[in-house]
CSV table of N, CA, C and O in Angstrom, one decimal:
chain,number,residue,atom,x,y,z
A,1,UNK,N,-61.8,137.9,208.6
A,1,UNK,CA,-61.8,137.9,209.9
A,1,UNK,C,-62.1,136.4,210.4
A,1,UNK,O,-61.4,136.1,211.4
A,2,UNK,N,-62.8,135.6,209.7
A,2,UNK,CA,-63.0,134.1,210.3
A,2,UNK,C,-61.8,133.4,210.4
A,2,UNK,O,-61.5,132.6,211.2
A,3,UNK,N,-60.8,133.7,209.3
A,3,UNK,CA,-59.6,133.0,209.3
A,3,UNK,C,-58.7,133.4,210.5
A,3,UNK,O,-58.0,132.7,211.0
A,4,UNK,N,-58.8,134.7,210.7
A,4,UNK,CA,-58.0,135.2,211.8
A,4,UNK,C,-58.4,134.7,213.1
A,4,UNK,O,-57.6,134.3,213.9
A,5,UNK,N,-59.7,134.6,213.4
A,5,UNK,CA,-60.1,133.9,214.5
A,5,UNK,C,-59.7,132.4,214.6
A,5,UNK,O,-59.3,131.9,215.6
A,6,UNK,N,-59.9,131.7,213.4
A,6,UNK,CA,-59.5,130.3,213.5
A,6,UNK,C,-57.9,130.2,213.7
A,6,UNK,O,-57.5,129.3,214.5
A,7,UNK,N,-57.2,131.0,213.2
A,7,UNK,CA,-55.8,130.9,213.4
A,7,UNK,C,-55.4,131.1,214.8
A,7,UNK,O,-54.6,130.4,215.4
A,8,UNK,N,-56.0,132.1,215.4
A,8,UNK,CA,-55.8,132.4,216.9
A,8,UNK,C,-56.2,131.1,217.7
A,8,UNK,O,-55.4,130.8,218.6
A,9,UNK,N,-57.3,130.6,217.5
A,9,UNK,CA,-57.8,129.4,218.2
A,9,UNK,C,-56.9,128.3,218.1
A,9,UNK,O,-56.5,127.4,218.9
A,10,UNK,N,-56.3,128.0,216.8
A,10,UNK,CA,-55.4,126.9,216.5
A,10,UNK,C,-54.0,127.3,216.9
A,10,UNK,O,-53.1,126.4,216.7
A,11,UNK,N,-53.7,128.4,217.2
A,11,UNK,CA,-52.3,128.9,217.5
A,11,UNK,C,-51.4,128.7,216.4
A,11,UNK,O,-50.3,128.1,216.6
A,12,UNK,N,-51.8,129.0,215.3
A,12,UNK,CA,-50.9,129.0,214.0
A,12,UNK,C,-50.8,130.3,213.3
A,12,UNK,O,-51.7,131.2,213.5
A,13,UNK,N,-49.8,130.4,212.6
A,13,UNK,CA,-49.8,131.7,211.7
A,13,UNK,C,-50.5,131.4,210.4
A,13,UNK,O,-50.5,130.3,209.8
A,14,UNK,N,-51.0,132.5,209.9
A,14,UNK,CA,-51.7,132.4,208.7
A,14,UNK,C,-51.2,133.5,207.7
A,14,UNK,O,-51.0,134.7,208.2
A,15,UNK,N,-50.9,133.1,206.6
A,15,UNK,CA,-50.2,133.9,205.5
A,15,UNK,C,-51.3,134.1,204.4
A,15,UNK,O,-51.8,133.3,204.1
A,16,UNK,N,-51.3,135.3,203.8
A,16,UNK,CA,-52.2,135.7,202.8
A,16,UNK,C,-51.4,136.4,201.7
A,16,UNK,O,-50.8,137.3,201.9
A,17,UNK,N,-51.2,135.8,200.5
A,17,UNK,CA,-50.4,136.2,199.4
A,17,UNK,C,-51.4,136.4,198.1
A,17,UNK,O,-52.1,135.5,197.8
A,18,UNK,N,-51.4,137.7,197.5
A,18,UNK,CA,-52.1,137.9,196.4
A,18,UNK,C,-51.1,138.1,195.2
A,18,UNK,O,-50.3,139.0,195.3
A,19,UNK,N,-51.1,137.3,194.2
A,19,UNK,CA,-50.2,137.6,193.1
A,19,UNK,C,-50.9,138.3,192.1
A,19,UNK,O,-52.1,138.1,191.6
A,20,UNK,N,-50.4,139.6,191.8
A,20,UNK,CA,-51.0,140.4,190.7
A,20,UNK,C,-50.1,140.8,189.6
A,20,UNK,O,-49.1,141.6,189.7
A,21,UNK,N,-50.5,140.3,188.3
A,21,UNK,CA,-49.8,140.9,187.2
A,21,UNK,C,-50.5,142.2,186.9
A,21,UNK,O,-51.4,142.7,187.5
A,22,UNK,N,-50.0,142.8,185.7
A,22,UNK,CA,-50.7,144.0,185.2
A,22,UNK,C,-52.0,143.7,184.6
A,22,UNK,O,-52.3,142.4,184.4
A,23,UNK,N,-52.8,144.7,184.4
A,23,UNK,CA,-54.1,144.3,183.8
A,23,UNK,C,-53.9,143.7,182.4
A,23,UNK,O,-54.7,142.8,182.0
A,24,UNK,N,-53.0,144.2,181.7
A,24,UNK,CA,-52.8,143.7,180.4
A,24,UNK,C,-52.3,142.2,180.5
A,24,UNK,O,-52.9,141.4,179.6
A,25,UNK,N,-51.6,141.9,181.3
A,25,UNK,CA,-51.1,140.5,181.5
A,25,UNK,C,-52.3,139.6,181.8
A,25,UNK,O,-52.5,138.5,181.3
A,26,UNK,N,-53.1,140.1,182.8
A,26,UNK,CA,-54.3,139.3,183.2
A,26,UNK,C,-55.3,139.2,182.1
A,26,UNK,O,-55.9,137.9,182.0
A,27,UNK,N,-55.6,140.1,181.4
A,27,UNK,CA,-56.5,139.9,180.3
A,27,UNK,C,-56.0,138.9,179.2
A,27,UNK,O,-56.6,138.1,178.7
A,28,UNK,N,-54.7,139.0,179.0
A,28,UNK,CA,-54.0,138.1,177.9
A,28,UNK,C,-54.1,136.8,178.5
A,28,UNK,O,-54.4,135.8,177.7
A,29,UNK,N,-53.7,136.6,179.6
A,29,UNK,CA,-53.7,135.1,180.2
A,29,UNK,C,-55.1,134.6,180.2
A,29,UNK,O,-55.4,133.4,180.0
A,30,UNK,N,-56.2,135.4,180.6
A,30,UNK,CA,-57.6,135.0,180.6
A,30,UNK,C,-58.1,134.6,179.3
A,30,UNK,O,-58.9,133.6,179.1
A,31,UNK,N,-57.7,135.4,178.4
A,31,UNK,CA,-58.1,135.1,176.9
A,31,UNK,C,-57.5,134.0,176.4
A,31,UNK,O,-58.0,133.2,175.5
A,32,UNK,N,-56.3,133.7,176.7
A,32,UNK,CA,-55.5,132.6,176.1
A,32,UNK,C,-55.5,131.2,176.8
A,32,UNK,O,-54.9,130.2,176.4
A,33,UNK,N,-56.1,131.2,178.0
A,33,UNK,CA,-56.2,129.9,178.7
A,33,UNK,C,-57.0,128.8,177.9
A,33,UNK,O,-57.9,129.1,177.2
A,34,UNK,N,-56.5,127.6,178.2
A,34,UNK,CA,-57.1,126.5,177.5
A,34,UNK,C,-58.5,126.1,178.0
A,34,UNK,O,-59.4,125.7,177.2
A,35,UNK,N,-58.8,126.1,179.3
A,35,UNK,CA,-60.1,125.8,179.8
A,35,UNK,C,-60.8,127.1,180.1
A,35,UNK,O,-60.3,128.0,180.9
A,36,UNK,N,-61.9,127.3,179.7
A,36,UNK,CA,-62.7,128.2,179.9
A,36,UNK,C,-62.2,129.7,179.6
A,36,UNK,O,-62.1,130.5,180.5
A,37,UNK,N,-61.7,129.9,178.5
A,37,UNK,CA,-61.1,131.2,178.2
A,37,UNK,C,-62.1,132.2,178.1
A,37,UNK,O,-63.4,131.9,177.9
A,38,UNK,N,-61.8,133.5,178.5
A,38,UNK,CA,-62.6,134.5,178.5
A,38,UNK,C,-62.4,135.5,177.2
A,38,UNK,O,-61.6,136.3,177.1
A,39,UNK,N,-63.3,135.1,176.2
A,39,UNK,CA,-63.1,135.9,174.9
A,39,UNK,C,-63.4,137.3,175.1
A,39,UNK,O,-62.6,138.1,174.6
A,40,UNK,N,-64.4,137.6,175.8
A,40,UNK,CA,-64.8,139.0,176.2
A,40,UNK,C,-64.5,139.2,177.6
A,40,UNK,O,-65.2,138.8,178.6
A,41,UNK,N,-63.4,139.8,177.9
A,41,UNK,CA,-63.0,140.1,179.3
A,41,UNK,C,-64.0,141.1,179.9
A,41,UNK,O,-64.2,142.1,179.3
A,42,UNK,N,-64.5,140.6,181.1
A,42,UNK,CA,-65.6,141.5,181.7
A,42,UNK,C,-65.1,142.8,182.1
A,42,UNK,O,-63.9,143.0,182.5
A,43,UNK,N,-65.8,143.9,181.7
A,43,UNK,CA,-65.4,145.3,181.8
A,43,UNK,C,-65.2,145.5,183.2
A,43,UNK,O,-66.0,145.2,184.1
A,44,UNK,N,-64.2,146.1,183.6
A,44,UNK,CA,-63.8,146.6,184.9
A,44,UNK,C,-63.4,145.5,186.0
A,44,UNK,O,-63.3,145.8,187.1
A,45,UNK,N,-63.6,144.2,185.6
A,45,UNK,CA,-63.4,143.3,186.6
A,45,UNK,C,-62.0,143.3,187.3
A,45,UNK,O,-61.8,143.1,188.5
A,46,UNK,N,-60.9,143.6,186.5
A,46,UNK,CA,-59.6,143.6,187.2
A,46,UNK,C,-59.6,144.8,188.2
A,46,UNK,O,-59.0,144.5,189.3
A,47,UNK,N,-60.2,145.9,187.9
A,47,UNK,CA,-60.3,147.0,188.8
A,47,UNK,C,-61.1,146.7,190.0
A,47,UNK,O,-60.8,147.0,191.2
A,48,UNK,N,-62.1,145.9,189.9
A,48,UNK,CA,-63.0,145.6,191.0
A,48,UNK,C,-62.3,144.6,191.9
A,48,UNK,O,-62.6,144.6,193.1
A,49,UNK,N,-61.4,143.9,191.3
A,49,UNK,CA,-60.8,142.9,192.2
A,49,UNK,C,-59.4,143.4,192.7
A,49,UNK,O,-58.8,142.7,193.5
A,50,UNK,N,-59.1,144.6,192.3
A,50,UNK,CA,-57.8,145.1,192.7
A,50,UNK,C,-57.6,145.9,194.0
A,50,UNK,O,-56.7,145.9,194.7
A,51,UNK,N,-58.8,146.2,194.5
A,51,UNK,CA,-58.8,147.0,195.8
A,51,UNK,C,-58.9,146.1,196.9
A,51,UNK,O,-60.1,145.6,197.1
A,52,UNK,N,-57.8,145.8,197.6
A,52,UNK,CA,-57.9,145.0,198.7
A,52,UNK,C,-58.0,145.6,200.1
A,52,UNK,O,-57.9,145.1,201.2
A,53,UNK,N,-58.0,146.9,200.0
A,53,UNK,CA,-58.1,147.8,201.3
A,53,UNK,C,-56.9,147.4,202.2
A,53,UNK,O,-55.8,147.5,201.7
A,54,UNK,N,-57.3,147.0,203.4
A,54,UNK,CA,-56.1,146.9,204.5
A,54,UNK,C,-55.3,145.5,204.1
A,54,UNK,O,-54.3,145.3,204.8
A,55,UNK,N,-55.8,144.8,203.1
A,55,UNK,CA,-54.8,143.6,202.7
A,55,UNK,C,-53.9,143.9,201.5
A,55,UNK,O,-53.1,143.1,201.1
A,56,UNK,N,-53.9,145.1,201.0
A,56,UNK,CA,-53.0,145.7,200.0
A,56,UNK,C,-51.6,145.2,200.3
A,56,UNK,O,-50.9,144.9,199.3
A,57,UNK,N,-51.1,145.2,201.5
A,57,UNK,CA,-49.7,145.0,201.7
A,57,UNK,C,-49.4,143.4,201.3
A,57,UNK,O,-48.2,143.1,201.4
A,58,UNK,N,-50.4,142.6,201.2
A,58,UNK,CA,-50.1,141.2,200.8
A,58,UNK,C,-50.0,140.9,199.4
A,58,UNK,O,-49.9,139.9,199.0
A,59,UNK,N,-50.1,142.0,198.5
A,59,UNK,CA,-49.9,141.9,197.1
A,59,UNK,C,-48.5,141.8,196.7
A,59,UNK,O,-47.7,142.6,197.1
A,60,UNK,N,-48.3,140.8,195.9
A,60,UNK,CA,-46.9,140.6,195.2
A,60,UNK,C,-47.2,141.1,193.6
A,60,UNK,O,-47.9,140.3,193.0
A,61,UNK,N,-46.5,142.0,193.2
A,61,UNK,CA,-46.6,142.5,191.8
A,61,UNK,C,-45.7,141.5,191.1
A,61,UNK,O,-44.5,141.4,191.3
A,62,UNK,N,-46.3,140.8,190.2
A,62,UNK,CA,-45.7,139.6,189.5
A,62,UNK,C,-45.4,140.0,188.0
A,62,UNK,O,-44.9,139.1,187.2
A,63,UNK,N,-45.7,141.3,187.7
A,63,UNK,CA,-45.4,141.6,186.3
A,63,UNK,C,-44.0,141.5,185.9
A,63,UNK,O,-43.1,142.0,186.5
A,64,UNK,N,-43.6,140.9,184.9
A,64,UNK,CA,-42.1,140.6,184.4
A,64,UNK,C,-41.6,139.5,184.9
A,64,UNK,O,-40.5,139.3,184.8
A,65,UNK,N,-42.2,138.8,186.1
A,65,UNK,CA,-41.5,137.8,186.7
A,65,UNK,C,-41.9,136.4,186.0
A,65,UNK,O,-43.1,136.2,185.8
A,66,UNK,N,-41.0,135.5,186.0
A,66,UNK,CA,-41.3,134.1,185.6
A,66,UNK,C,-41.7,133.3,186.9
A,66,UNK,O,-41.8,133.8,187.9
A,67,UNK,N,-42.0,132.0,186.7
A,67,UNK,CA,-42.6,131.3,187.8
A,67,UNK,C,-41.5,131.2,189.0
A,67,UNK,O,-41.8,131.3,190.0
A,68,UNK,N,-40.2,130.8,188.5
A,68,UNK,CA,-39.2,130.7,189.5
A,68,UNK,C,-39.1,131.9,190.3
A,68,UNK,O,-38.8,131.8,191.5
A,69,UNK,N,-39.0,133.0,189.7
A,69,UNK,CA,-38.8,134.4,190.3
A,69,UNK,C,-40.0,134.7,191.3
A,69,UNK,O,-39.9,135.2,192.4
A,70,UNK,N,-41.1,134.3,190.8
A,70,UNK,CA,-42.4,134.6,191.6
A,70,UNK,C,-42.2,133.7,192.9
A,70,UNK,O,-42.5,134.1,193.9
A,71,UNK,N,-41.9,132.4,192.7
A,71,UNK,CA,-41.9,131.6,193.8
A,71,UNK,C,-40.8,132.1,194.8
A,71,UNK,O,-41.1,132.0,196.0
A,72,UNK,N,-39.7,132.4,194.3
A,72,UNK,CA,-38.6,132.9,195.2
A,72,UNK,C,-39.1,134.1,196.0
A,72,UNK,O,-38.8,134.2,197.2
A,73,UNK,N,-39.8,135.0,195.4
A,73,UNK,CA,-40.3,136.3,196.2
A,73,UNK,C,-41.4,135.8,197.1
A,73,UNK,O,-41.5,136.4,198.3
A,74,UNK,N,-42.3,134.9,196.7
A,74,UNK,CA,-43.2,134.5,197.7
A,74,UNK,C,-42.5,133.8,198.9
A,74,UNK,O,-42.9,134.1,200.1
A,75,UNK,N,-41.6,132.9,198.7
A,75,UNK,CA,-41.0,132.3,199.6
A,75,UNK,C,-40.2,133.2,200.6
A,75,UNK,O,-40.2,133.1,201.9
A,76,UNK,N,-39.6,134.1,200.1
A,76,UNK,CA,-38.7,135.2,200.8
A,76,UNK,C,-39.8,136.0,201.6
A,76,UNK,O,-39.5,136.3,202.8
A,77,UNK,N,-40.9,136.3,201.1
A,77,UNK,CA,-41.9,137.3,201.7
A,77,UNK,C,-42.6,136.3,203.0
A,77,UNK,O,-42.7,136.8,204.0
A,78,UNK,N,-42.8,135.1,202.8
A,78,UNK,CA,-43.3,134.2,203.7
A,78,UNK,C,-42.3,134.1,205.0
A,78,UNK,O,-42.5,134.2,206.1
A,79,UNK,N,-40.9,133.9,204.5
A,79,UNK,CA,-39.9,133.7,205.6
A,79,UNK,C,-39.7,134.9,206.3
A,79,UNK,O,-39.5,135.0,207.5
A,80,UNK,N,-39.8,136.2,205.7
A,80,UNK,CA,-39.7,137.4,206.3
A,80,UNK,C,-40.9,137.9,207.1
A,80,UNK,O,-41.0,139.0,207.8
A,81,UNK,N,-42.1,137.2,206.9
A,81,UNK,CA,-43.3,137.5,207.7
A,81,UNK,C,-44.0,138.6,207.0
A,81,UNK,O,-44.9,139.2,207.5
A,82,UNK,N,-43.8,138.9,205.7
A,82,UNK,CA,-44.4,140.0,205.0
A,82,UNK,C,-45.8,139.7,204.8
A,82,UNK,O,-46.6,140.8,204.7
A,83,UNK,N,-46.2,138.5,204.7
A,83,UNK,CA,-47.6,138.2,204.3
A,83,UNK,C,-48.5,137.6,205.4
A,83,UNK,O,-49.6,137.3,205.3
A,84,UNK,N,-47.9,137.7,206.6
A,84,UNK,CA,-48.7,137.1,207.8
A,84,UNK,C,-49.8,138.0,208.2
A,84,UNK,O,-49.7,139.2,208.3
A,85,UNK,N,-50.8,137.4,208.4
A,85,UNK,CA,-52.1,138.0,209.0
A,85,UNK,C,-52.0,138.1,210.4
A,85,UNK,O,-51.7,137.1,211.1
A,86,UNK,N,-52.2,139.3,211.0
A,86,UNK,CA,-52.2,139.5,212.5
A,86,UNK,C,-53.5,139.4,213.0
A,86,UNK,O,-54.6,139.9,212.5
């Protein structure tokens, strides 16, 4: 809500995009990262961070997409206004 107020005051559009891989991909990526890997993935953290409530339409399922495909979908969604906060 603070961002919505600020965007209204500034007369600009605000977009919100959440990139969401599968749980398995998230766990794998977090365990394999070079900086601060999570050897023991916190129990239920994926599920705790997955419920976005009224912001769920801003989720982009990235499972199976490479970086270029993800970027293309983000740009298309931004262009189409899919991720705009009202």
